[in-house]
Each structure stands twice: as C-alpha cells, then as structure tokens.
Short mmCIF file of C-alpha atoms in Angstrom, two decimals:
data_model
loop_
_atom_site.label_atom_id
_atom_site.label_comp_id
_atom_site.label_asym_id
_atom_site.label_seq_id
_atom_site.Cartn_x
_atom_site.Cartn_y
_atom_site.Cartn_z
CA UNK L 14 69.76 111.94 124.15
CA UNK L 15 70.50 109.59 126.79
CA UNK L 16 73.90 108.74 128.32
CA UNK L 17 77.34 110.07 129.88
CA UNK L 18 79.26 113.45 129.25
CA UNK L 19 82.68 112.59 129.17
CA UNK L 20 85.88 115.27 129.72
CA UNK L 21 88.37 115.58 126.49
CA UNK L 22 91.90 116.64 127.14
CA UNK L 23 93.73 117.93 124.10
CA UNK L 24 97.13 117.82 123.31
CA UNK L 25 99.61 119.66 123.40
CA UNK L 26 97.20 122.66 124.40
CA UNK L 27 96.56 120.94 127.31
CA UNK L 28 92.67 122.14 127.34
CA UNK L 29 90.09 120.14 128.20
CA UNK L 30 86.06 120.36 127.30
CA UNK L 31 83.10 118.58 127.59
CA UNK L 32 81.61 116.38 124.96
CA UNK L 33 77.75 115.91 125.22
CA UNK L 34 76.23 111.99 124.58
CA UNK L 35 76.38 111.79 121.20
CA UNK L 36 78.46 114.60 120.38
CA UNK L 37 81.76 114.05 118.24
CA UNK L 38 84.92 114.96 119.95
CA UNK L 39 85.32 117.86 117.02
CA UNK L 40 82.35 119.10 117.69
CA UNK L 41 82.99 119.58 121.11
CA UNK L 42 86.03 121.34 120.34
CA UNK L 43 84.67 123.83 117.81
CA UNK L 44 81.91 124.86 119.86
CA UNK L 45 84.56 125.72 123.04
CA UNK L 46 86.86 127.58 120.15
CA UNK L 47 89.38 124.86 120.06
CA UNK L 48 90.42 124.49 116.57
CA UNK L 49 91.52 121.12 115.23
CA UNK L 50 92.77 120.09 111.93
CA UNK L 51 89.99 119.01 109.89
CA UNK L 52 88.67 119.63 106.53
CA UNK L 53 85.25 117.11 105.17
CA UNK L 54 83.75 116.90 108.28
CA UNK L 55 82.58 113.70 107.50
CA UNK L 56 85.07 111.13 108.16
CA UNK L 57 86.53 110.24 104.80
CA UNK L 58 89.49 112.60 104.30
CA UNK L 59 91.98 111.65 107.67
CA UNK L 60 92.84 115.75 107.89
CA UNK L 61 91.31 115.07 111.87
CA UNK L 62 93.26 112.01 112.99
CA UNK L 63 94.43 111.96 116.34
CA UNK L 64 95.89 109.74 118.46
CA UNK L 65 93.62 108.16 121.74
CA UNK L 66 96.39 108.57 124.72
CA UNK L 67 94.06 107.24 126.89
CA UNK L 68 90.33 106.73 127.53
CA UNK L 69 88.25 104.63 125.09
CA UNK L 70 86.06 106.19 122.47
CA UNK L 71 83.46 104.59 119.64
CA UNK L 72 84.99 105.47 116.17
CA UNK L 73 81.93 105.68 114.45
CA UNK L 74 81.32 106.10 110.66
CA UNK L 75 85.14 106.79 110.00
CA UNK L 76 85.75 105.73 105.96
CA UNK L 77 88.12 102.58 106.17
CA UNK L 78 90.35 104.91 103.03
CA UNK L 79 90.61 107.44 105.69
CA UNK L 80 91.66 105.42 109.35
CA UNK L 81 93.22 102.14 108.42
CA UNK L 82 92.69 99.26 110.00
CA UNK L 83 96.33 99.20 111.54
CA UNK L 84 95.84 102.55 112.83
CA UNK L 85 92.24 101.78 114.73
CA UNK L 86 94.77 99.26 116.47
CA UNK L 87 97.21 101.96 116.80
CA UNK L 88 94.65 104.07 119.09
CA UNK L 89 94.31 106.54 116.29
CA UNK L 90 90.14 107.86 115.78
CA UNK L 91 88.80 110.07 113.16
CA UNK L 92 87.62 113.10 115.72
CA UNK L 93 84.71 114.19 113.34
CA UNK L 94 83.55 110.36 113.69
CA UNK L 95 84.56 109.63 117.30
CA UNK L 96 82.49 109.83 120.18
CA UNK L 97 84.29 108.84 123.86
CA UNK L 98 83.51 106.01 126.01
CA UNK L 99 85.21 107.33 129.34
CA UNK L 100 87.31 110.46 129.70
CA UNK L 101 89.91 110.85 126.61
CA UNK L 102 93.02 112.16 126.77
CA UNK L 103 93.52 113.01 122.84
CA UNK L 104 96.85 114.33 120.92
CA UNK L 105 96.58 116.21 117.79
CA UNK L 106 98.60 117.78 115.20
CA UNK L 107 97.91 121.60 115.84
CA UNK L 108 100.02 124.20 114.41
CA UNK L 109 99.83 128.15 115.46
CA UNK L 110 98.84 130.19 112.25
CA UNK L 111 99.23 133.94 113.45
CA UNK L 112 96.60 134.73 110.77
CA UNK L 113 93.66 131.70 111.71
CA UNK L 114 91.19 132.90 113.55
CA UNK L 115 89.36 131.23 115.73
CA UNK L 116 85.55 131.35 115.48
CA UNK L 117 83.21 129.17 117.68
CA UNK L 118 80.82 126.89 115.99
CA UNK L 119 77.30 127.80 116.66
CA UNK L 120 73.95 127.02 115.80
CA UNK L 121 71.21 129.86 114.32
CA UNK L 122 67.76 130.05 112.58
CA UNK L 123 68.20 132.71 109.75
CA UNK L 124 65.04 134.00 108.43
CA UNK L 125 65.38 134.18 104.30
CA UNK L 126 65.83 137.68 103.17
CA UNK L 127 66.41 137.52 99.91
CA UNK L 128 66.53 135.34 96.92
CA UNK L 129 67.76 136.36 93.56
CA UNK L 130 69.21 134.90 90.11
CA UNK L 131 73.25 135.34 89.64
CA UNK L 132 73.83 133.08 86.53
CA UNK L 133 72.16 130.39 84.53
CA UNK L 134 72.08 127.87 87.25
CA UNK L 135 73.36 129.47 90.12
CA UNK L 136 71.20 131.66 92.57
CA UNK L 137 72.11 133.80 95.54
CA UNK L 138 70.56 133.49 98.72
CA UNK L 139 70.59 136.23 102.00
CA UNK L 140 70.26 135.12 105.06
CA UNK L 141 69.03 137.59 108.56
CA UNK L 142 70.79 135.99 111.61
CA UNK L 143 68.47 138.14 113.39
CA UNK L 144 70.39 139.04 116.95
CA UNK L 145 72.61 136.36 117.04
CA UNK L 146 76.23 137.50 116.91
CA UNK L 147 77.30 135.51 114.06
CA UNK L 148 81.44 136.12 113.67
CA UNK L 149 82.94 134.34 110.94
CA UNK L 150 86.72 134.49 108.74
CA UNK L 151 86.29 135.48 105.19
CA UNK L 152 86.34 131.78 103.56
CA UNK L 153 84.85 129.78 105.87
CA UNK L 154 81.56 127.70 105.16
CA UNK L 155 78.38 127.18 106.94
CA UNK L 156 76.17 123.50 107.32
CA UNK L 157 72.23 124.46 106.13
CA UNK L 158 69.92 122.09 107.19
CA UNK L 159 67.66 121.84 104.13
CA UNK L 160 63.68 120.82 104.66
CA UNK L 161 62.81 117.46 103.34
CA UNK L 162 66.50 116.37 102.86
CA UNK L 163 68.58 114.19 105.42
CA UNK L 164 71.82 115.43 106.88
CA UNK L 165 73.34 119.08 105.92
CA UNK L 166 74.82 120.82 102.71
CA UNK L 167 78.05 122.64 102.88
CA UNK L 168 78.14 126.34 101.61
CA UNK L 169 80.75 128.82 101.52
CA UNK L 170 80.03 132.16 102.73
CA UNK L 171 80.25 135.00 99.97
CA UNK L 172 79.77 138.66 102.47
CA UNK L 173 82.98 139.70 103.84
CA UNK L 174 82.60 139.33 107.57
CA UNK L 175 80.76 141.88 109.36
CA UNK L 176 77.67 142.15 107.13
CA UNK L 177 74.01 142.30 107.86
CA UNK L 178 73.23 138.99 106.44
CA UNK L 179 74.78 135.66 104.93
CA UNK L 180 74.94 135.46 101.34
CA UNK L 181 75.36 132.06 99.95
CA UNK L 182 75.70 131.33 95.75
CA UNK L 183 74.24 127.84 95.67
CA UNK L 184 74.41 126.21 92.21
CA UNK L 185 71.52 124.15 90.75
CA UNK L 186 73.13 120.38 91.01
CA UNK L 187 71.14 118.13 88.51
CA UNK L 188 69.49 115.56 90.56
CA UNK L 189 70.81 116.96 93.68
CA UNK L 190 67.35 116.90 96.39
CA UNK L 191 69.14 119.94 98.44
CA UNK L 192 70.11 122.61 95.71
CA UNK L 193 66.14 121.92 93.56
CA UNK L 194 64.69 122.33 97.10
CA UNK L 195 66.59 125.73 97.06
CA UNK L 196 66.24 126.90 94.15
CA UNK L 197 62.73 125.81 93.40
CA UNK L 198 60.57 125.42 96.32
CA UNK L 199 62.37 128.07 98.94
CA UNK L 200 60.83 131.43 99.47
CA UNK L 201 61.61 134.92 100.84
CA UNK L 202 60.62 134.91 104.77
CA UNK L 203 61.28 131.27 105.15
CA UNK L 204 63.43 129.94 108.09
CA UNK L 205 66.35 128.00 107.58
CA UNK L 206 68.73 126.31 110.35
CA UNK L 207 72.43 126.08 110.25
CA UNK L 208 75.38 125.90 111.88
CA UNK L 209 79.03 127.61 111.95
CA UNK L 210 81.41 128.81 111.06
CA UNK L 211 83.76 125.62 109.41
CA UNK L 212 87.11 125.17 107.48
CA UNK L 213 90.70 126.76 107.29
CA UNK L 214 90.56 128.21 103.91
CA UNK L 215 91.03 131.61 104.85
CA UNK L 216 93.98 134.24 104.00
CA UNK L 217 97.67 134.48 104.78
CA UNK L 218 97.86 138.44 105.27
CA UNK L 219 101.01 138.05 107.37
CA UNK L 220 103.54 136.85 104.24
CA UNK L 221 102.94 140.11 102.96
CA UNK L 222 102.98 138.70 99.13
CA UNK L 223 100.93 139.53 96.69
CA UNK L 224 97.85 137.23 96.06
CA UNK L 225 96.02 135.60 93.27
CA UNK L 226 92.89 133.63 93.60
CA UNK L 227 91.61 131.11 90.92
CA UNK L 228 87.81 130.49 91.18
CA UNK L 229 85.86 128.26 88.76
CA UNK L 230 81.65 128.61 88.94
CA UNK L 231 80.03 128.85 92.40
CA UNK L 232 83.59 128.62 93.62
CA UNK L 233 83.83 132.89 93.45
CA UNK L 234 81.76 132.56 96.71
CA UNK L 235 84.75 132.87 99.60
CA UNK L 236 87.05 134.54 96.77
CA UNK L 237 84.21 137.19 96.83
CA UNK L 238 84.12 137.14 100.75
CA UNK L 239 87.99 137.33 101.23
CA UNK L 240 89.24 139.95 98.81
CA UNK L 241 85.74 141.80 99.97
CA UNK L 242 87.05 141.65 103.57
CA UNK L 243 91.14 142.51 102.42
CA UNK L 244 90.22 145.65 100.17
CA UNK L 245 87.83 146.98 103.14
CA UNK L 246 91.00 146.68 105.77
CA UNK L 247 93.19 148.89 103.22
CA UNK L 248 95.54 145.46 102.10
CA UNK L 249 98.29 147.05 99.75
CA UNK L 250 99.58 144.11 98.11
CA UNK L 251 98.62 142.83 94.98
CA UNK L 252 95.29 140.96 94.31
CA UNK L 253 94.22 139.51 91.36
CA UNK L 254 91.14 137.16 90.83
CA UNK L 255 90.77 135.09 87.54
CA UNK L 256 87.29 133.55 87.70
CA UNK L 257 86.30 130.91 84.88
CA UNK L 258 83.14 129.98 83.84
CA UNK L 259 81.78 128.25 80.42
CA UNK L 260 79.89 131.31 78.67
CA UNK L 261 78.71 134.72 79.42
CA UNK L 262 76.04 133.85 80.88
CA UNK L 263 77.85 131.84 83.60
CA UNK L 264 79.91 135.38 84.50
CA UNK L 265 78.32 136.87 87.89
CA UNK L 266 79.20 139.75 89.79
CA UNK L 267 81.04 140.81 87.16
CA UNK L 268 80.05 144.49 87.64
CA UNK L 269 80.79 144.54 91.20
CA UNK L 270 84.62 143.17 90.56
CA UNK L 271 85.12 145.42 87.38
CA UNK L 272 84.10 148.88 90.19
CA UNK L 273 86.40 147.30 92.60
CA UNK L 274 89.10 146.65 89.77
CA UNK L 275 88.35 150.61 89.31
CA UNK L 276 88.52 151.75 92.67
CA UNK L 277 91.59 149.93 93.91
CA UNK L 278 95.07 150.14 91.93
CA UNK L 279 95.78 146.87 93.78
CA UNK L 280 93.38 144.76 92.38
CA UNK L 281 93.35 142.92 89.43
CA UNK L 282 90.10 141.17 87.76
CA UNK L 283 90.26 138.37 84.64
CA UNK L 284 87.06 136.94 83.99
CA UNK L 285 87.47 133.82 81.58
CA UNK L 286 85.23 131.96 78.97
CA UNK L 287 85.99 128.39 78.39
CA UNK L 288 83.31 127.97 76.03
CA UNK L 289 82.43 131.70 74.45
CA UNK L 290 79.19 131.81 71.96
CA UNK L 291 78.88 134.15 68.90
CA UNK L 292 76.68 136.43 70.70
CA UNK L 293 78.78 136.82 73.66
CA UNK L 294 80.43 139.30 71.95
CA UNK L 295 83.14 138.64 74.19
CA UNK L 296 87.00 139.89 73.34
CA UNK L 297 88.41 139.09 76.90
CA UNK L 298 90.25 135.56 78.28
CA UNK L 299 89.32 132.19 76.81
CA UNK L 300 90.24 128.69 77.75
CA UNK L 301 90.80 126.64 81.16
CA UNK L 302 91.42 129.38 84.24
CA UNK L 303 94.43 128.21 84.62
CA UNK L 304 95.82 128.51 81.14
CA UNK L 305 94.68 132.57 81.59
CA UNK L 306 96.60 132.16 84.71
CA UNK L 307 99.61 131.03 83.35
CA UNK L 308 99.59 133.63 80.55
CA UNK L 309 98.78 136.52 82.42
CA UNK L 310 101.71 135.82 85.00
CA UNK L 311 104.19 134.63 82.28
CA UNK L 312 104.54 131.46 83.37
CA UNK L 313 105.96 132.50 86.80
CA UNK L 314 104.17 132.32 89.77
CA UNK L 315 107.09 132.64 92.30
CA UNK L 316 106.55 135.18 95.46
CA UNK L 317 102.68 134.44 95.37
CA UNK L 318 99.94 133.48 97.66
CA UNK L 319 97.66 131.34 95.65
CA UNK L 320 93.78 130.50 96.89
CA UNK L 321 91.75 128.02 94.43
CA UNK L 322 88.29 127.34 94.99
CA UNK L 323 86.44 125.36 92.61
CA UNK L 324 85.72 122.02 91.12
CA UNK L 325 88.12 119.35 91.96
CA UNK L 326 89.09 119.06 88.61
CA UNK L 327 89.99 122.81 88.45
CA UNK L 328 91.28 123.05 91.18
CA UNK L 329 94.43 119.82 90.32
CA UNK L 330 94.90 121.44 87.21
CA UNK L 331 95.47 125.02 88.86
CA UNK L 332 97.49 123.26 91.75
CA UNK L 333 99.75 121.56 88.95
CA UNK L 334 99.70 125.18 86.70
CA UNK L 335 101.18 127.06 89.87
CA UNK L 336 103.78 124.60 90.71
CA UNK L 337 105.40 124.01 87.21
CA UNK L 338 105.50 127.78 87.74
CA UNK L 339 107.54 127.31 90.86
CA UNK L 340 105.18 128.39 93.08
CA UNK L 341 105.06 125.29 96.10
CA UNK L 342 102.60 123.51 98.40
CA UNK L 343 103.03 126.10 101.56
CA UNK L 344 102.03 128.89 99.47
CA UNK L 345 98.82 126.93 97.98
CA UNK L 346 95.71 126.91 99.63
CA UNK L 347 92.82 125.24 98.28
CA UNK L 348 89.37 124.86 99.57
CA UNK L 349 87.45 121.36 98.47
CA UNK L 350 84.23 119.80 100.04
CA UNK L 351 83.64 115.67 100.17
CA UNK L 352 80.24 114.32 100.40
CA UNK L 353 79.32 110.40 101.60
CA UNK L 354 79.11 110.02 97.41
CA UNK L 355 83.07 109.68 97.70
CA UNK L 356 83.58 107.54 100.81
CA UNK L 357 83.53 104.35 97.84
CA UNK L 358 86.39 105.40 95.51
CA UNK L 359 87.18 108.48 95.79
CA UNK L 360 88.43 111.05 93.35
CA UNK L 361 91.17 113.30 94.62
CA UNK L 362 94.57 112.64 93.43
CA UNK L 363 97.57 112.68 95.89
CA UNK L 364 98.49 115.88 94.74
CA UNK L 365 94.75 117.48 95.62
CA UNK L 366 94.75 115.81 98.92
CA UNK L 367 98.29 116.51 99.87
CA UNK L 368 97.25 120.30 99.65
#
C-alpha cells in the first residue's frame, strides 16, 4: 500500500510507534503492546476515543452514534477508525490494571486440527499455530478471516492459555455466510488466517473475592478458558459458573465442569434449562440464568466478582440481577461483540454499554 508512515505519540505514556499507510492508530498500538481502551473494534461503540493534541489524522468509518459531530470538531477520532495525516500526538484514557496483561496483536496461519460437534448448533473447532508463539489472557478473542466472506468474525478463545492449539465454540448463526462456511464446508487440515489476541474481558485475581461467571450458549467459551487457566494456577477463592442454555441438548462440556466441580472444593457448577423437554429427564436448574443466579446466592451478590458472557439480552438482565443484589458496576465485567449490523440503531441499553 502506497503512502507515508507517520510517528504516534501516546499520552500520558509518553510512547511513541509507527503506524504503517493504511494502518489504524489502534492497530499500531496493539501490535507494539500498547494497550488502549477499546472494545468493538469497529468504530461504533466510542470505548477508543481519544483526543488529536496535534497532527491531523482521517477519521475514517467512525459510526456518527459513536464520535459526534461536535466532538470531530473537538479533535476527538475513533482510534480503531483513524488513520494519521502527519505525525499525531494522541491522549487517551488509560488506566493501570495490575492484573491486564498485555499481549501483542499478531497475525498467524493455523492449520485446522480438529473439528467436532459440542451441541445442537454449536461446533468446536482446534486450531495448530504451528511455531508461532501465540501468548494470549484467558478471555480474550481472536479475528478469523473466513474464505469466501468479506472482513473478519470475532471468536472468543475457549483453551486456557498455554495450550497446544486454539479451541474456538462457534455457533451455527441462521443466515450468517461465516458460521455455515464453518460449520458446513470447513475441513480438518485446512488453513485458516487470523489475528490476536483482542479485548479486556479477562479476570480480576488481585481483589481476592470470590467469583461467579454467568454464561448463556456459545458464551461458556472464555468462562471455559478463564476458570481453566485460575484452577490450573491453584486460585483458592470461590468459583462458581452457572451456564444456561434452552434444553439438554444445548448443555456442552458438561462432563468436563461436573470432574472439575469434583476435583476442586472451590468450584461450583449450575448448569440451567430454560426450556427442559420430557425426555430430558432433567431434575437440576430451570428458568433464565440469572433467576438460578439469584436463587442460588439468595438474592445477595455483595463481595463478588461477576464475569457475564453471553447474548446481549442475557447479559442486561444478569447485569440488572447482580445489581438489585448490591453487587455494582466496578465489580461487573461483561464481554459483548458489535458487528456493522448495529452501526443503524443499535441495541444496547445504557446500562449494557455503561459496563
């Protein structure tokens, strides 16, 4: 691609790096291992807004919901949209976590190692990075680049960090070009493309409180990876996962959380039926997740660390279950994907997007 490389300084870090023609500033920054806050990657949720100090850049596809017109007169850019003009001196909004790791962004060809069925729609896929050192923090999410489909599809990673390959649960979306490529046409020993890691959903170990984690379908896929990773490192505080799903045949993994549930006193695991047949046979939670949540904690959620991954709709009823049971925003984290489908009205209430 033709044209300039242009310097970036960040502030307050004070770091610069160098941002490729046609290269988004956040780009640049996750590739050096510069993290900034952002969350859809795609220019519609304003979690990367920064403020231009000085330089010019082109603010590219930013959603006009997400950088208002008074604030593109303010000098403020979307950085997973903007692309500089000149040298930019940027400031962000960047806040030490001592438990955030992190990871640089890179890009790898995985060879397909295995496929396999985990539920009615939803299949698992493992992925051999071959020798590239691919590090990671249990709940981030990789970009696939799919054959045949434009752009890339967001999937959370389900091994713990460390592991020989990349699982991914990828759930059969009707009409969706990138999950029936995957599900229907893909093959073991095919090569796929993506890049990583991404996101900030990842856990608080240094509050030292006792955890629960809410999961609804696919959404057990960085639940998996982080309590996984926690119950490996010898994590003695409490940990209990409540995964919902419609009917029995929805439940995966369920083996593999019912032997950890056995081999650690710490852990706690509530599978949940929304929708239970007659021949389930099933005698264990019904209802919404978060009702089994509510009634398996009383009510009272206070001293937690709560992690919710899952639908949108799951996951604002869980955030709104948790607080009327006094547990707060800080000690909330969600994780939540946008596509371009919701850059025209989009569906989030305050409450989801304020977490």
């Amino acid at each position: 691609m033709t044209g300039n490389t242009y310097s970036v300084t960040v502030e307050p870090l004070g770091q610069t790096v160098k941002v490729e023609p046609g290269q988004t500033i956040l780009d640049a920054c996750l590739r050096s291992g510069i993290y900034l806050p952002y969350q859809c990657n795609h220019g519609l949720c304003s979690t990367c807004k920064v403020a231009v100090l000085d330089g010019e850049v082109d603010l590219g596809d930013a959603s006009p919901f997400a950088l208002m017109d008074f604030e593109r007169e303010e000098g403020r850019a979307l950085a997973c949209c903007a692309r500089p003009l000149s040298d930019v001196t940027i400031e962000a909004d960047i806040e030490v976590d001592p438990d955030a790791r992190n990871c640089p962004v890179l890009d790898i060809d995985c060879t397909v190692a295995e496929i396999r069925p985990l539920a009615r729609d939803i299949i698992g896929i493992w992925l051999d990075p071959g020798a590239a050192a691919f590090d990671f923090q249990a709940g981030q999410y990789v970009q696939l680049k799919i054959p045949g489909v434009d752009g890339e599809r967001a999937f959370s990673l389900a091994n713990p960090p460390g592991s020989r390959h990349l699982e991914l649960h990828i759930r059969q979306v009707p009409g969706g070009k990138g999950t029936t490529y995957l599900h229907q046409s893909l093959k073991v020993g095919d090569r796929l493309a993506l890049s990583g890691p991404y996101g900030r959903f990842y856990v608080r170990e240094s509050s030292s409180l006792p955890m629960i984690f809410i999961a609804g379908g696919s959404g057990l896929s960085s639940p998996k990876s982080m309590i996984e990773d926690l119950l490996a490192r010898g994590f003695d505080q409490k940990i209990t996962l409540l995964h919902g799903v419609r009917q029995r045949q929805d439940l995966y993994y369920d083996d593999l959380f019912r032997a950890l549930e056995a081999a650690h006193g710490n852990f706690a695991y509530v599978p949940v039926l929304s929708d239970p047949q007659p021949g389930d046979d099933w005698d264990g939670e019904t209802g919404f997740v978060h009702e089994a949540a509510v009634r398996r904690f009383d009510g009272g959620f206070r001293g937690h660390k709560a992690y919710l991954c899952g639908p949108p709709p799951m996951i604002d009823a869980g955030i709104r279950a948790l607080m009327k049971g006094r547990l707060f925003d800080r000690d909330i984290h969600t994780e939540s994907f946008l596509t371009k489908a919701d850059d025209k009205a989009p569906q989030r209430s305050p409450l989801s997007q304020r977490m």
